[in-house]
Amino acid sequence: TLRRRHFGFVAQNARDTLDMARSAAANIVQPLFDNGERHFGKALAAAQRWFAALDLDAARTGDLPGTFSGGMQQRLQIARALVHRPRILFLDEPTTGLDTTAQALLLALLSELLRRSGIAALLVTHDLRIARLIAHRVIVLDGGRMVEEAPPDRLIADPRHSVARDLVSAMI
């Protein structure tokens, strides 16, 4: 119940969370039904609002997720993760496999949605460029242990741990 009501999850691969045999709208509204919504019209209206918020063509709500591009599938997954207004959104490498333009668009949309909604996010990534765009704090792990924590700009300008320095070097 706690996970279903208070958490949203965006996987590295949208196919891990989307049901490819159900429409885009059905995928988005499933968490609403899981949390007790019984009015189909209200759920469909929520899906349409999320399509608009994530810059998806509303005429495609009935399309299967497999007919969408990778970036659009990620946006469907974000809508599914946020439709029930969770307290925390977990994001596991959400831009992996997307081209640079799709990454930038997705991160800009996501950043704005999180800012407006007040939902907290936990982003897992190896790419500090992504962390710099969306994170307020960065925690660097080594072997499952926290070895450094800082705001992204400070971490990038002055990494103190060798693992953090390696992450910064990978940006170049």
Short mmCIF file of N, CA and C in Angstrom, two decimals:
data_model
loop_
_atom_site.label_atom_id
_atom_site.label_comp_id
_atom_site.label_asym_id
_atom_site.label_seq_id
_atom_site.Cartn_x
_atom_site.Cartn_y
_atom_site.Cartn_z
N THR A 1 0.83 -1.19 0.00
CA THR A 1 0.00 0.00 0.00
C THR A 1 0.87 1.25 0.00
N LEU A 2 1.91 1.25 0.82
CA LEU A 2 2.80 2.42 0.89
C LEU A 2 3.42 2.71 -0.48
N ARG A 3 3.95 1.68 -1.13
CA ARG A 3 4.57 1.86 -2.44
C ARG A 3 3.55 2.32 -3.47
N ARG A 4 2.38 1.70 -3.46
CA ARG A 4 1.36 2.02 -4.46
C ARG A 4 0.86 3.46 -4.31
N ARG A 5 0.73 3.95 -3.09
CA ARG A 5 0.17 5.28 -2.86
C ARG A 5 1.19 6.40 -2.88
N HIS A 6 2.38 6.15 -2.36
CA HIS A 6 3.30 7.25 -2.10
C HIS A 6 4.53 7.29 -3.00
N PHE A 7 4.75 6.26 -3.79
CA PHE A 7 5.94 6.20 -4.62
C PHE A 7 5.56 6.12 -6.09
N GLY A 8 6.38 6.75 -6.93
CA GLY A 8 6.31 6.59 -8.37
C GLY A 8 7.67 6.07 -8.82
N PHE A 9 7.70 5.33 -9.90
CA PHE A 9 8.96 4.75 -10.37
C PHE A 9 9.08 4.89 -11.88
N VAL A 10 10.24 5.39 -12.31
CA VAL A 10 10.55 5.49 -13.74
C VAL A 10 11.80 4.65 -13.97
N ALA A 11 11.65 3.60 -14.75
CA ALA A 11 12.75 2.67 -15.01
C ALA A 11 13.62 3.15 -16.16
N GLN A 12 14.80 2.57 -16.23
CA GLN A 12 15.73 2.85 -17.31
C GLN A 12 15.08 2.54 -18.66
N ASN A 13 14.38 1.45 -18.72
CA ASN A 13 13.71 1.02 -19.94
C ASN A 13 12.20 1.07 -19.70
N ALA A 14 11.51 1.91 -20.45
CA ALA A 14 10.06 2.08 -20.27
C ALA A 14 9.31 0.76 -20.41
N ARG A 15 9.83 -0.16 -21.18
CA ARG A 15 9.15 -1.45 -21.35
C ARG A 15 9.12 -2.27 -20.07
N ASP A 16 9.92 -1.87 -19.08
CA ASP A 16 9.90 -2.57 -17.79
C ASP A 16 8.69 -2.19 -16.94
N THR A 17 8.08 -1.04 -17.21
CA THR A 17 6.92 -0.62 -16.42
C THR A 17 5.64 -0.47 -17.23
N LEU A 18 5.76 -0.26 -18.53
CA LEU A 18 4.57 -0.12 -19.36
C LEU A 18 4.10 -1.49 -19.84
N ASP A 19 2.78 -1.64 -19.92
CA ASP A 19 2.18 -2.85 -20.48
C ASP A 19 1.99 -2.58 -21.97
N MET A 20 2.81 -3.24 -22.78
CA MET A 20 2.81 -2.96 -24.22
C MET A 20 1.55 -3.45 -24.94
N ALA A 21 0.72 -4.22 -24.25
CA ALA A 21 -0.51 -4.72 -24.86
C ALA A 21 -1.72 -3.85 -24.52
N ARG A 22 -1.51 -2.79 -23.72
CA ARG A 22 -2.59 -1.89 -23.33
C ARG A 22 -2.30 -0.49 -23.86
N SER A 23 -3.34 0.27 -24.08
CA SER A 23 -3.18 1.62 -24.65
C SER A 23 -2.34 2.52 -23.74
N ALA A 24 -1.85 3.59 -24.33
CA ALA A 24 -1.07 4.57 -23.57
C ALA A 24 -1.91 5.10 -22.41
N ALA A 25 -3.16 5.46 -22.67
CA ALA A 25 -4.03 5.98 -21.61
C ALA A 25 -4.26 4.94 -20.52
N ALA A 26 -4.48 3.70 -20.90
CA ALA A 26 -4.69 2.64 -19.89
C ALA A 26 -3.46 2.48 -19.02
N ASN A 27 -2.28 2.60 -19.60
CA ASN A 27 -1.05 2.52 -18.82
C ASN A 27 -0.96 3.67 -17.82
N ILE A 28 -1.27 4.87 -18.28
CA ILE A 28 -1.15 6.04 -17.42
C ILE A 28 -2.12 5.96 -16.24
N VAL A 29 -3.35 5.55 -16.48
CA VAL A 29 -4.37 5.59 -15.42
C VAL A 29 -4.35 4.38 -14.49
N GLN A 30 -3.60 3.36 -14.80
CA GLN A 30 -3.61 2.16 -13.95
C GLN A 30 -3.33 2.48 -12.48
N PRO A 31 -2.35 3.34 -12.15
CA PRO A 31 -2.13 3.66 -10.73
C PRO A 31 -3.35 4.31 -10.06
N LEU A 32 -4.15 5.06 -10.82
CA LEU A 32 -5.36 5.64 -10.24
C LEU A 32 -6.32 4.54 -9.82
N PHE A 33 -6.53 3.56 -10.71
CA PHE A 33 -7.41 2.45 -10.38
C PHE A 33 -6.84 1.60 -9.25
N ASP A 34 -5.53 1.43 -9.23
CA ASP A 34 -4.88 0.69 -8.14
C ASP A 34 -5.09 1.37 -6.79
N ASN A 35 -5.30 2.68 -6.82
CA ASN A 35 -5.50 3.44 -5.59
C ASN A 35 -6.97 3.78 -5.32
N GLY A 36 -7.88 3.11 -6.01
CA GLY A 36 -9.29 3.22 -5.66
C GLY A 36 -10.17 4.01 -6.60
N GLU A 37 -9.62 4.64 -7.63
CA GLU A 37 -10.46 5.38 -8.58
C GLU A 37 -11.40 4.39 -9.28
N ARG A 38 -12.66 4.75 -9.41
CA ARG A 38 -13.62 3.87 -10.08
C ARG A 38 -14.34 4.56 -11.23
N HIS A 39 -14.07 5.83 -11.43
CA HIS A 39 -14.76 6.60 -12.47
C HIS A 39 -13.87 6.67 -13.70
N PHE A 40 -14.25 5.96 -14.75
CA PHE A 40 -13.44 5.90 -15.96
C PHE A 40 -13.26 7.27 -16.59
N GLY A 41 -14.29 8.09 -16.59
CA GLY A 41 -14.20 9.43 -17.20
C GLY A 41 -13.18 10.31 -16.50
N LYS A 42 -13.13 10.26 -15.17
CA LYS A 42 -12.14 11.03 -14.42
C LYS A 42 -10.73 10.54 -14.72
N ALA A 43 -10.58 9.22 -14.81
CA ALA A 43 -9.27 8.65 -15.10
C ALA A 43 -8.81 9.04 -16.50
N LEU A 44 -9.71 8.96 -17.46
CA LEU A 44 -9.36 9.33 -18.84
C LEU A 44 -9.00 10.81 -18.92
N ALA A 45 -9.72 11.66 -18.20
CA ALA A 45 -9.39 13.09 -18.18
C ALA A 45 -8.00 13.31 -17.59
N ALA A 46 -7.63 12.52 -16.59
CA ALA A 46 -6.28 12.63 -16.01
C ALA A 46 -5.23 12.24 -17.04
N ALA A 47 -5.48 11.17 -17.79
CA ALA A 47 -4.54 10.74 -18.84
C ALA A 47 -4.38 11.85 -19.87
N GLN A 48 -5.47 12.46 -20.26
CA GLN A 48 -5.40 13.54 -21.25
C GLN A 48 -4.63 14.74 -20.72
N ARG A 49 -4.80 15.07 -19.43
CA ARG A 49 -4.03 16.18 -18.83
C ARG A 49 -2.54 15.85 -18.85
N TRP A 50 -2.19 14.61 -18.56
CA TRP A 50 -0.78 14.22 -18.56
C TRP A 50 -0.22 14.21 -19.97
N PHE A 51 -1.01 13.82 -20.95
CA PHE A 51 -0.55 13.89 -22.34
C PHE A 51 -0.19 15.33 -22.67
N ALA A 52 -1.04 16.28 -22.27
CA ALA A 52 -0.77 17.69 -22.54
C ALA A 52 0.46 18.17 -21.76
N ALA A 53 0.55 17.79 -20.50
CA ALA A 53 1.67 18.24 -19.66
C ALA A 53 3.01 17.74 -20.17
N LEU A 54 3.01 16.58 -20.80
CA LEU A 54 4.25 15.97 -21.28
C LEU A 54 4.42 16.12 -22.79
N ASP A 55 3.65 17.02 -23.37
CA ASP A 55 3.80 17.36 -24.78
C ASP A 55 3.64 16.14 -25.70
N LEU A 56 2.62 15.34 -25.41
CA LEU A 56 2.29 14.19 -26.25
C LEU A 56 0.99 14.50 -27.00
N ASP A 57 0.84 13.97 -28.18
CA ASP A 57 -0.33 14.20 -29.01
C ASP A 57 -1.55 13.50 -28.40
N ALA A 58 -2.52 14.27 -27.97
CA ALA A 58 -3.72 13.73 -27.31
C ALA A 58 -4.49 12.75 -28.20
N ALA A 59 -4.33 12.87 -29.51
CA ALA A 59 -5.01 11.95 -30.42
C ALA A 59 -4.45 10.53 -30.32
N ARG A 60 -3.31 10.37 -29.61
CA ARG A 60 -2.66 9.06 -29.52
C ARG A 60 -2.91 8.34 -28.19
N THR A 61 -3.87 8.81 -27.39
CA THR A 61 -4.10 8.16 -26.10
C THR A 61 -4.48 6.70 -26.25
N GLY A 62 -5.09 6.33 -27.36
CA GLY A 62 -5.50 4.94 -27.59
C GLY A 62 -4.43 4.08 -28.23
N ASP A 63 -3.30 4.67 -28.61
CA ASP A 63 -2.22 3.92 -29.27
C ASP A 63 -1.46 3.06 -28.25
N LEU A 64 -0.91 1.98 -28.75
CA LEU A 64 -0.08 1.11 -27.91
C LEU A 64 1.28 1.77 -27.68
N PRO A 65 1.87 1.59 -26.51
CA PRO A 65 3.17 2.21 -26.21
C PRO A 65 4.27 1.86 -27.20
N GLY A 66 4.23 0.68 -27.77
CA GLY A 66 5.26 0.27 -28.71
C GLY A 66 5.30 1.09 -29.98
N THR A 67 4.24 1.87 -30.24
CA THR A 67 4.20 2.71 -31.44
C THR A 67 4.82 4.09 -31.17
N PHE A 68 5.21 4.35 -29.94
CA PHE A 68 5.83 5.63 -29.57
C PHE A 68 7.35 5.50 -29.62
N SER A 69 8.03 6.62 -29.84
CA SER A 69 9.50 6.63 -29.81
C SER A 69 9.97 6.37 -28.38
N GLY A 70 11.27 6.14 -28.22
CA GLY A 70 11.84 5.89 -26.90
C GLY A 70 11.61 7.04 -25.93
N GLY A 71 11.80 8.26 -26.40
CA GLY A 71 11.57 9.43 -25.55
C GLY A 71 10.11 9.58 -25.17
N MET A 72 9.22 9.28 -26.10
CA MET A 72 7.79 9.35 -25.80
C MET A 72 7.39 8.25 -24.82
N GLN A 73 7.98 7.07 -24.95
CA GLN A 73 7.70 6.00 -23.99
C GLN A 73 8.13 6.41 -22.59
N GLN A 74 9.28 7.09 -22.49
CA GLN A 74 9.73 7.56 -21.19
C GLN A 74 8.73 8.57 -20.62
N ARG A 75 8.19 9.43 -21.47
CA ARG A 75 7.19 10.40 -21.01
C ARG A 75 5.91 9.71 -20.56
N LEU A 76 5.51 8.64 -21.28
CA LEU A 76 4.34 7.86 -20.84
C LEU A 76 4.61 7.27 -19.46
N GLN A 77 5.81 6.77 -19.28
CA GLN A 77 6.18 6.17 -18.01
C GLN A 77 6.18 7.22 -16.89
N ILE A 78 6.65 8.43 -17.19
CA ILE A 78 6.63 9.51 -16.20
C ILE A 78 5.19 9.86 -15.85
N ALA A 79 4.32 9.95 -16.84
CA ALA A 79 2.90 10.23 -16.57
C ALA A 79 2.32 9.15 -15.66
N ARG A 80 2.61 7.91 -15.96
CA ARG A 80 2.13 6.79 -15.14
C ARG A 80 2.65 6.91 -13.71
N ALA A 81 3.90 7.32 -13.56
CA ALA A 81 4.52 7.41 -12.23
C ALA A 81 3.98 8.60 -11.43
N LEU A 82 3.51 9.65 -12.10
CA LEU A 82 3.08 10.86 -11.41
C LEU A 82 1.57 11.05 -11.31
N VAL A 83 0.80 10.29 -12.07
CA VAL A 83 -0.64 10.52 -12.17
C VAL A 83 -1.34 10.47 -10.82
N HIS A 84 -0.86 9.68 -9.90
CA HIS A 84 -1.51 9.55 -8.59
C HIS A 84 -0.87 10.46 -7.54
N ARG A 85 -0.02 11.39 -7.98
CA ARG A 85 0.61 12.38 -7.11
C ARG A 85 1.37 11.73 -5.94
N PRO A 86 2.40 10.95 -6.26
CA PRO A 86 3.16 10.31 -5.19
C PRO A 86 3.97 11.35 -4.40
N ARG A 87 4.48 10.95 -3.27
CA ARG A 87 5.35 11.84 -2.49
C ARG A 87 6.77 11.82 -3.02
N ILE A 88 7.20 10.65 -3.49
CA ILE A 88 8.58 10.48 -3.97
C ILE A 88 8.56 9.79 -5.32
N LEU A 89 9.36 10.31 -6.24
CA LEU A 89 9.54 9.71 -7.56
C LEU A 89 10.95 9.15 -7.63
N PHE A 90 11.05 7.86 -7.90
CA PHE A 90 12.33 7.19 -8.09
C PHE A 90 12.60 7.11 -9.58
N LEU A 91 13.78 7.54 -10.00
CA LEU A 91 14.15 7.53 -11.42
C LEU A 91 15.46 6.76 -11.56
N ASP A 92 15.42 5.67 -12.31
CA ASP A 92 16.61 4.84 -12.53
C ASP A 92 17.11 5.07 -13.95
N GLU A 93 18.16 5.89 -14.08
CA GLU A 93 18.77 6.19 -15.39
C GLU A 93 17.70 6.48 -16.44
N PRO A 94 16.83 7.48 -16.21
CA PRO A 94 15.69 7.68 -17.10
C PRO A 94 16.01 8.14 -18.51
N THR A 95 17.24 8.57 -18.77
CA THR A 95 17.57 9.06 -20.12
C THR A 95 18.48 8.12 -20.89
N THR A 96 18.78 6.96 -20.32
CA THR A 96 19.63 6.00 -21.02
C THR A 96 18.96 5.59 -22.32
N GLY A 97 19.72 5.56 -23.37
CA GLY A 97 19.21 5.13 -24.67
C GLY A 97 18.54 6.23 -25.47
N LEU A 98 18.42 7.42 -24.90
CA LEU A 98 17.81 8.53 -25.62
C LEU A 98 18.91 9.39 -26.24
N ASP A 99 18.62 9.96 -27.40
CA ASP A 99 19.60 10.87 -27.99
C ASP A 99 19.66 12.16 -27.17
N THR A 100 20.65 12.97 -27.42
CA THR A 100 20.90 14.17 -26.62
C THR A 100 19.70 15.11 -26.60
N THR A 101 19.06 15.30 -27.74
CA THR A 101 17.90 16.19 -27.81
C THR A 101 16.75 15.65 -26.98
N ALA A 102 16.46 14.35 -27.12
CA ALA A 102 15.38 13.73 -26.34
C ALA A 102 15.69 13.78 -24.85
N GLN A 103 16.97 13.59 -24.48
CA GLN A 103 17.37 13.70 -23.08
C GLN A 103 17.06 15.09 -22.54
N ALA A 104 17.49 16.11 -23.27
CA ALA A 104 17.30 17.49 -22.82
C ALA A 104 15.82 17.82 -22.67
N LEU A 105 15.00 17.41 -23.64
CA LEU A 105 13.57 17.68 -23.56
C LEU A 105 12.94 16.97 -22.37
N LEU A 106 13.29 15.71 -22.19
CA LEU A 106 12.73 14.92 -21.09
C LEU A 106 13.11 15.53 -19.74
N LEU A 107 14.38 15.90 -19.58
CA LEU A 107 14.83 16.46 -18.31
C LEU A 107 14.20 17.82 -18.03
N ALA A 108 14.04 18.63 -19.05
CA ALA A 108 13.39 19.94 -18.86
C ALA A 108 11.94 19.76 -18.42
N LEU A 109 11.22 18.86 -19.07
CA LEU A 109 9.84 18.58 -18.69
C LEU A 109 9.76 18.04 -17.27
N LEU A 110 10.60 17.09 -16.97
CA LEU A 110 10.61 16.46 -15.66
C LEU A 110 10.95 17.46 -14.56
N SER A 111 11.95 18.26 -14.79
CA SER A 111 12.35 19.26 -13.82
C SER A 111 11.20 20.22 -13.52
N GLU A 112 10.53 20.68 -14.54
CA GLU A 112 9.41 21.60 -14.37
C GLU A 112 8.25 20.93 -13.63
N LEU A 113 7.93 19.69 -13.98
CA LEU A 113 6.85 18.96 -13.32
C LEU A 113 7.15 18.78 -11.83
N LEU A 114 8.37 18.41 -11.51
CA LEU A 114 8.75 18.21 -10.11
C LEU A 114 8.70 19.54 -9.34
N ARG A 115 9.17 20.60 -9.97
CA ARG A 115 9.16 21.91 -9.33
C ARG A 115 7.74 22.35 -9.01
N ARG A 116 6.84 22.21 -9.99
CA ARG A 116 5.46 22.64 -9.80
C ARG A 116 4.69 21.78 -8.82
N SER A 117 4.97 20.48 -8.81
CA SER A 117 4.19 19.55 -7.99
C SER A 117 4.70 19.43 -6.56
N GLY A 118 5.97 19.75 -6.34
CA GLY A 118 6.54 19.59 -5.00
C GLY A 118 6.89 18.14 -4.68
N ILE A 119 6.87 17.28 -5.66
CA ILE A 119 7.22 15.88 -5.46
C ILE A 119 8.73 15.77 -5.36
N ALA A 120 9.19 15.02 -4.36
CA ALA A 120 10.63 14.78 -4.20
C ALA A 120 11.05 13.71 -5.18
N ALA A 121 12.30 13.77 -5.63
CA ALA A 121 12.80 12.78 -6.59
C ALA A 121 14.14 12.24 -6.14
N LEU A 122 14.34 10.97 -6.39
CA LEU A 122 15.61 10.31 -6.17
C LEU A 122 16.05 9.79 -7.54
N LEU A 123 17.11 10.37 -8.07
CA LEU A 123 17.61 10.05 -9.41
C LEU A 123 18.88 9.23 -9.29
N VAL A 124 18.90 8.08 -9.95
CA VAL A 124 20.10 7.26 -10.02
C VAL A 124 20.68 7.43 -11.41
N THR A 125 21.94 7.89 -11.47
CA THR A 125 22.60 8.08 -12.76
C THR A 125 24.11 8.04 -12.58
N HIS A 126 24.79 7.71 -13.66
CA HIS A 126 26.25 7.78 -13.69
C HIS A 126 26.70 9.06 -14.41
N ASP A 127 25.75 9.82 -14.91
CA ASP A 127 26.04 10.98 -15.73
C ASP A 127 25.81 12.26 -14.93
N LEU A 128 26.89 12.90 -14.51
CA LEU A 128 26.76 14.12 -13.72
C LEU A 128 26.15 15.28 -14.50
N ARG A 129 26.19 15.22 -15.83
CA ARG A 129 25.52 16.27 -16.61
C ARG A 129 24.02 16.25 -16.34
N ILE A 130 23.47 15.04 -16.23
CA ILE A 130 22.05 14.90 -15.93
C ILE A 130 21.77 15.37 -14.51
N ALA A 131 22.62 14.94 -13.58
CA ALA A 131 22.44 15.34 -12.18
C ALA A 131 22.51 16.86 -12.05
N ARG A 132 23.39 17.48 -12.79
CA ARG A 132 23.55 18.94 -12.73
C ARG A 132 22.27 19.65 -13.17
N LEU A 133 21.56 19.07 -14.13
CA LEU A 133 20.35 19.70 -14.65
C LEU A 133 19.14 19.55 -13.73
N ILE A 134 19.11 18.51 -12.92
CA ILE A 134 17.88 18.20 -12.20
C ILE A 134 18.04 18.11 -10.69
N ALA A 135 19.25 17.85 -10.20
CA ALA A 135 19.44 17.57 -8.77
C ALA A 135 19.83 18.80 -7.97
N HIS A 136 19.41 18.79 -6.72
CA HIS A 136 19.83 19.82 -5.76
C HIS A 136 21.04 19.33 -4.97
N ARG A 137 21.11 18.02 -4.76
CA ARG A 137 22.22 17.38 -4.04
C ARG A 137 22.61 16.14 -4.80
N VAL A 138 23.90 15.83 -4.77
CA VAL A 138 24.42 14.61 -5.40
C VAL A 138 25.12 13.80 -4.32
N ILE A 139 24.80 12.52 -4.29
CA ILE A 139 25.48 11.60 -3.40
C ILE A 139 26.24 10.61 -4.28
N VAL A 140 27.54 10.48 -4.04
CA VAL A 140 28.37 9.56 -4.80
C VAL A 140 28.57 8.31 -3.94
N LEU A 141 28.29 7.17 -4.55
CA LEU A 141 28.43 5.89 -3.87
C LEU A 141 29.62 5.12 -4.43
N ASP A 142 30.26 4.37 -3.57
CA ASP A 142 31.33 3.46 -3.97
C ASP A 142 31.13 2.17 -3.18
N GLY A 143 30.85 1.10 -3.89
CA GLY A 143 30.60 -0.17 -3.21
C GLY A 143 29.42 -0.11 -2.27
N GLY A 144 28.41 0.70 -2.61
CA GLY A 144 27.22 0.82 -1.79
C GLY A 144 27.36 1.77 -0.61
N ARG A 145 28.52 2.38 -0.47
CA ARG A 145 28.75 3.33 0.62
C ARG A 145 28.81 4.75 0.08
N MET A 146 28.26 5.70 0.84
CA MET A 146 28.33 7.10 0.45
C MET A 146 29.75 7.61 0.71
N VAL A 147 30.38 8.16 -0.35
CA VAL A 147 31.75 8.65 -0.21
C VAL A 147 31.84 10.16 -0.39
N GLU A 148 30.80 10.76 -0.95
CA GLU A 148 30.79 12.22 -1.10
C GLU A 148 29.36 12.69 -1.31
N GLU A 149 29.08 13.88 -0.78
CA GLU A 149 27.78 14.50 -0.97
C GLU A 149 27.99 16.00 -1.13
N ALA A 150 27.32 16.59 -2.13
CA ALA A 150 27.49 18.02 -2.38
C ALA A 150 26.45 18.48 -3.39
N PRO A 151 26.25 19.79 -3.49
CA PRO A 151 25.46 20.31 -4.61
C PRO A 151 26.20 19.97 -5.91
N PRO A 152 25.48 19.76 -7.00
CA PRO A 152 26.14 19.32 -8.24
C PRO A 152 27.26 20.23 -8.72
N ASP A 153 27.05 21.54 -8.68
CA ASP A 153 28.09 22.44 -9.18
C ASP A 153 29.38 22.36 -8.35
N ARG A 154 29.24 22.25 -7.03
CA ARG A 154 30.42 22.12 -6.18
C ARG A 154 31.13 20.79 -6.43
N LEU A 155 30.35 19.73 -6.57
CA LEU A 155 30.94 18.41 -6.82
C LEU A 155 31.72 18.40 -8.13
N ILE A 156 31.16 19.01 -9.14
CA ILE A 156 31.81 19.03 -10.45
C ILE A 156 33.06 19.93 -10.42
N ALA A 157 32.98 21.04 -9.72
CA ALA A 157 34.12 21.97 -9.66
C ALA A 157 35.25 21.45 -8.77
N ASP A 158 34.89 20.70 -7.71
CA ASP A 158 35.90 20.29 -6.74
C ASP A 158 35.58 18.91 -6.16
N PRO A 159 35.67 17.85 -7.00
CA PRO A 159 35.40 16.50 -6.48
C PRO A 159 36.51 16.09 -5.51
N ARG A 160 36.11 15.57 -4.36
CA ARG A 160 37.11 15.27 -3.33
C ARG A 160 37.46 13.80 -3.26
N HIS A 161 36.56 12.92 -3.63
CA HIS A 161 36.82 11.48 -3.59
C HIS A 161 37.20 11.00 -4.99
N SER A 162 38.02 9.97 -5.06
CA SER A 162 38.48 9.46 -6.37
C SER A 162 37.33 9.02 -7.26
N VAL A 163 36.30 8.43 -6.69
CA VAL A 163 35.16 8.00 -7.50
C VAL A 163 34.44 9.22 -8.07
N ALA A 164 34.28 10.25 -7.27
CA ALA A 164 33.67 11.50 -7.76
C ALA A 164 34.53 12.11 -8.86
N ARG A 165 35.84 12.09 -8.68
CA ARG A 165 36.74 12.61 -9.73
C ARG A 165 36.58 11.82 -11.02
N ASP A 166 36.41 10.49 -10.90
CA ASP A 166 36.20 9.66 -12.09
C ASP A 166 34.90 10.03 -12.79
N LEU A 167 33.85 10.30 -12.04
CA LEU A 167 32.57 10.71 -12.63
C LEU A 167 32.72 12.05 -13.36
N VAL A 168 33.43 12.97 -12.74
CA VAL A 168 33.66 14.27 -13.37
C VAL A 168 34.50 14.11 -14.63
N SER A 169 35.53 13.27 -14.57
CA SER A 169 36.38 13.02 -15.75
C SER A 169 35.58 12.43 -16.90
N ALA A 170 34.58 11.63 -16.59
CA ALA A 170 33.74 11.01 -17.63
C ALA A 170 32.89 12.05 -18.35
N MET A 171 32.70 13.22 -17.75
CA MET A 171 31.92 14.28 -18.39
C MET A 171 32.67 14.92 -19.55
N ILE A 172 33.99 14.84 -19.50
CA ILE A 172 34.82 15.54 -20.49
C ILE A 172 34.93 14.76 -21.77
#
